[in-house]
Coordinates of N, CA, C and O in Angstrom, one line a residue:
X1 N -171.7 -81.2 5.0 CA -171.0 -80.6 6.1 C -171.8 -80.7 7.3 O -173.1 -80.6 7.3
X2 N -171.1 -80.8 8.7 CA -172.2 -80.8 9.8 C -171.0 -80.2 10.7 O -169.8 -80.3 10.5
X3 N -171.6 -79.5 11.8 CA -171.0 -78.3 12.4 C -170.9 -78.6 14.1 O -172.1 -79.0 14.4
X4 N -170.3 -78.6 15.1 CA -170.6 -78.6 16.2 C -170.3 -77.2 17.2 O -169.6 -76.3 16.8
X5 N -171.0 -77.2 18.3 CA -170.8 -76.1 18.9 C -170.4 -76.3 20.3 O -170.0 -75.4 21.0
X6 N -170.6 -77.6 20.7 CA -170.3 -78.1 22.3 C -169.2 -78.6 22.2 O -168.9 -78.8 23.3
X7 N -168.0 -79.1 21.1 CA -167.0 -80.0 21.7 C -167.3 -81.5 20.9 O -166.6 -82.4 21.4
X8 N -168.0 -81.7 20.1 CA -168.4 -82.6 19.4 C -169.1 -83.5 20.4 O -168.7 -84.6 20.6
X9 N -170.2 -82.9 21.1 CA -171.0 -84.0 22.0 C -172.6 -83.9 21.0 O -173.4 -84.8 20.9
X10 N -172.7 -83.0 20.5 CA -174.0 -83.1 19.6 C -173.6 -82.2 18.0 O -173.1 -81.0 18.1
X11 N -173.8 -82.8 17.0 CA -173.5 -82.2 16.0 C -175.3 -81.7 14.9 O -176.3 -82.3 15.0
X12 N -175.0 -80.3 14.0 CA -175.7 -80.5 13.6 C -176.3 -81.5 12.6 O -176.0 -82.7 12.6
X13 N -177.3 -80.7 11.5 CA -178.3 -81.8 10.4 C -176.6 -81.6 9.6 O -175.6 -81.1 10.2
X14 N -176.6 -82.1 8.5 CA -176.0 -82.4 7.1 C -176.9 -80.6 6.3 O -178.0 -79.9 6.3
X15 N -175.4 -80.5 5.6 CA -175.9 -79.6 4.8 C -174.7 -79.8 3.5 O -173.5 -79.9 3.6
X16 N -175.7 -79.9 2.1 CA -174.8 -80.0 1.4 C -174.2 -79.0 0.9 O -175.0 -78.1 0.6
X17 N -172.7 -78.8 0.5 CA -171.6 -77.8 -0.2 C -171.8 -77.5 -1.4 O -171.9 -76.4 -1.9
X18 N -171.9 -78.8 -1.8 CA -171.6 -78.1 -3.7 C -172.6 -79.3 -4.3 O -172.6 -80.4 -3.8
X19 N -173.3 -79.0 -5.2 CA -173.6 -80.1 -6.0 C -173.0 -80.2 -7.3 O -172.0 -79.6 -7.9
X20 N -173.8 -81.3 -7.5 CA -172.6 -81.9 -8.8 C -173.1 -80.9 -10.3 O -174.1 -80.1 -10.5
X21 N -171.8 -81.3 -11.1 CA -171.6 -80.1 -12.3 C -172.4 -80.2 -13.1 O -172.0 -81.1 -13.8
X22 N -173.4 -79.7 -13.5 CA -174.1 -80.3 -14.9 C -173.7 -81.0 -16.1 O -174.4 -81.9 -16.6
X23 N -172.0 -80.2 -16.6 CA -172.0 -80.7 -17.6 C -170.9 -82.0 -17.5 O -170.4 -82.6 -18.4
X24 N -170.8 -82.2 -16.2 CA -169.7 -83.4 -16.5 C -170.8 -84.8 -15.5 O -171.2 -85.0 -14.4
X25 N -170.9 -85.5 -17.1 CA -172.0 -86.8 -16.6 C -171.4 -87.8 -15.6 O -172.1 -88.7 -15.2
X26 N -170.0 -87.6 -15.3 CA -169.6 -88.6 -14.1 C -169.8 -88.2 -12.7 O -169.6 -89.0 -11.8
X27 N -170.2 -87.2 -12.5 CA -170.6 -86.5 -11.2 C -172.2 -86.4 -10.7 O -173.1 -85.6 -11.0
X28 N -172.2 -87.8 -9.9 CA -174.0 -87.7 -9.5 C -173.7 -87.3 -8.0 O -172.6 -87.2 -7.5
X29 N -175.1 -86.8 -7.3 CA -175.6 -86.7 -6.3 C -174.7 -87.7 -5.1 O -174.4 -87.3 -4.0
X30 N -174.4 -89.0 -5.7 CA -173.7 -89.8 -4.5 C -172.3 -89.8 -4.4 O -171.7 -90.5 -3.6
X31 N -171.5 -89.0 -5.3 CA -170.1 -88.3 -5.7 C -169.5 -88.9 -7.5 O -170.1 -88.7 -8.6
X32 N -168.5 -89.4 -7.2 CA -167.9 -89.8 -8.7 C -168.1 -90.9 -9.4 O -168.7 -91.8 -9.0
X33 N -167.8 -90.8 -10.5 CA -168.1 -92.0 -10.9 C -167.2 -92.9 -11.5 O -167.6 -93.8 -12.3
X34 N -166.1 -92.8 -11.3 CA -164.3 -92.5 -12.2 C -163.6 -92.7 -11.0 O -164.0 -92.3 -9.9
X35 N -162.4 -93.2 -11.3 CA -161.2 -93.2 -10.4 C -160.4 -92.2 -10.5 O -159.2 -92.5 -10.2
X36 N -160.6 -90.7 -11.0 CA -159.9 -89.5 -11.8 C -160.7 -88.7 -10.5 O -161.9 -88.2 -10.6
X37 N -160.0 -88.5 -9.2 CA -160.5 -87.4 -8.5 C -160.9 -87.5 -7.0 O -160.3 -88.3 -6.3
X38 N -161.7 -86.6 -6.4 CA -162.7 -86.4 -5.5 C -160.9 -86.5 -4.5 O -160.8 -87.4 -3.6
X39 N -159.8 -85.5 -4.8 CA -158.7 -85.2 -3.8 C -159.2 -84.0 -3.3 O -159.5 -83.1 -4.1
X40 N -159.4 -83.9 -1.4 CA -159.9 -83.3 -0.8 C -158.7 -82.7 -0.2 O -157.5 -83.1 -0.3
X41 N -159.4 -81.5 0.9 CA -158.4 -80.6 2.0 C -159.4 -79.8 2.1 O -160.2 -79.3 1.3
X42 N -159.2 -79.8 4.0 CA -160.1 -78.9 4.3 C -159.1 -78.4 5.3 O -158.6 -79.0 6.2
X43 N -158.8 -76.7 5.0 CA -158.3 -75.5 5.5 C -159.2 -74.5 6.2 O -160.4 -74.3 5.9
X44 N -158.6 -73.7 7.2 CA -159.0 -72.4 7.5 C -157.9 -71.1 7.3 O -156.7 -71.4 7.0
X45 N -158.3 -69.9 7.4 CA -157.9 -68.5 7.1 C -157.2 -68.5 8.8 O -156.3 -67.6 8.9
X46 N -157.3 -68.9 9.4 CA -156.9 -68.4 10.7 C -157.8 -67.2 11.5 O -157.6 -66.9 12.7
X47 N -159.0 -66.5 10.6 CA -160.1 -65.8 10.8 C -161.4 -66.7 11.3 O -162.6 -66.3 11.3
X48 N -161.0 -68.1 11.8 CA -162.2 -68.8 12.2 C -163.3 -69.1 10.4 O -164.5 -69.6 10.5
X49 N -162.9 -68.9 9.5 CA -163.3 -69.3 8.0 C -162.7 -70.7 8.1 O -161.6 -70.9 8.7
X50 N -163.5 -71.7 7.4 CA -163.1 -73.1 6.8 C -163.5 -73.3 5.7 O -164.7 -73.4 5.7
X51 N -163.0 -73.6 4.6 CA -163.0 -74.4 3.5 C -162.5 -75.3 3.0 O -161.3 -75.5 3.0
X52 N -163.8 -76.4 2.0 CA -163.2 -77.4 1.6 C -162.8 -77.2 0.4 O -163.5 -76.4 -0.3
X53 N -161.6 -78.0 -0.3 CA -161.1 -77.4 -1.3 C -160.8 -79.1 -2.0 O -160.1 -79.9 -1.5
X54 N -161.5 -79.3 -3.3 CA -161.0 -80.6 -3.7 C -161.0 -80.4 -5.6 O -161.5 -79.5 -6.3
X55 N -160.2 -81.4 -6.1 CA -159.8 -81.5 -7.5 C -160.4 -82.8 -7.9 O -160.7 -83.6 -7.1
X56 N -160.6 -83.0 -9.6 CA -161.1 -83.7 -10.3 C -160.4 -83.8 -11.7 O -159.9 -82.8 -12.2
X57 N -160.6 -84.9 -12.2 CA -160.2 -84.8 -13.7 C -161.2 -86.1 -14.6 O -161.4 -87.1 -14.0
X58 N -161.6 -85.9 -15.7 CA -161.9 -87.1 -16.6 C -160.6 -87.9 -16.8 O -160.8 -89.1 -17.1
X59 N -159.7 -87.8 -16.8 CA -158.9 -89.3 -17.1 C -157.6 -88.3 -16.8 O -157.5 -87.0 -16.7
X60 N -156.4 -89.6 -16.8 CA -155.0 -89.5 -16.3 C -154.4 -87.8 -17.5 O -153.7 -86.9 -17.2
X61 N -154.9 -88.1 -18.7 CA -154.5 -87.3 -19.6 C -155.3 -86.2 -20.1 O -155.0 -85.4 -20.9
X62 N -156.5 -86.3 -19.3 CA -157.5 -84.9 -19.9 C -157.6 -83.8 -18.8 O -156.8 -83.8 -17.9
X63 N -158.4 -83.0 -18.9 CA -158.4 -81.4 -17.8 C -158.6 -82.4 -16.6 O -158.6 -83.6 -16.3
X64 N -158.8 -81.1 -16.0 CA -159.4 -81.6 -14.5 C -160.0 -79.7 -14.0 O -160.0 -78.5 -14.4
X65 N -160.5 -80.5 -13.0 CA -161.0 -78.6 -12.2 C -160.9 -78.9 -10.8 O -161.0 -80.0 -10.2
X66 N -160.4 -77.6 -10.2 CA -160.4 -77.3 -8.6 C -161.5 -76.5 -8.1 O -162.0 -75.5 -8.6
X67 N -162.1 -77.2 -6.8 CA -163.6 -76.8 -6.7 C -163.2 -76.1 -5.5 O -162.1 -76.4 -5.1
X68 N -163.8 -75.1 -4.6 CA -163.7 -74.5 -3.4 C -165.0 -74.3 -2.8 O -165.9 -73.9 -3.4
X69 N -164.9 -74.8 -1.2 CA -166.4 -73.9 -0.8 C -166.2 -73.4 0.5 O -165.6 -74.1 1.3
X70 N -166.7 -72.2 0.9 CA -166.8 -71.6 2.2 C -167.4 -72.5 2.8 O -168.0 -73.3 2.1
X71 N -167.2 -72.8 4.3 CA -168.3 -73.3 5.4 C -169.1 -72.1 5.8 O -170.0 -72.1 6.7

């Protein structure tokens, strides 16, 4: 995530949201590893709050999980 305060004339550093899950070995540091996922949306509350909100699954026919993170 990186943030601006002027109007997007200077933005800040990178900060990362979420890291990846431990126990699912298709999720490294550089995102997926599978064609099962990484569907994003990024919303706010109308209270000036933003969150990204994205889904994943191991395959067409197994679970999946919905991830959320405040900004």
């Amino acid at each position: 995530m990186r943030s601006s305060a002027d109007g997007a004339t200077n933005w800040s550093t990178e900060t990362r949201m979420a890291v990846p899950t431990p126990y699912r070995d298709y999720q490294t540091a550089a995102g997926f590893d599978h064609p099962y996922g990484d569907y994003t949306e990024t919303v706010n509350d109308g209270a000036g709050n933003f969150y990204g909100i994205w889904a994943e699954g191991e395959s067409y026919l197994g679970s999946g999980d919905v991830y959320y993170s405040k900004f």
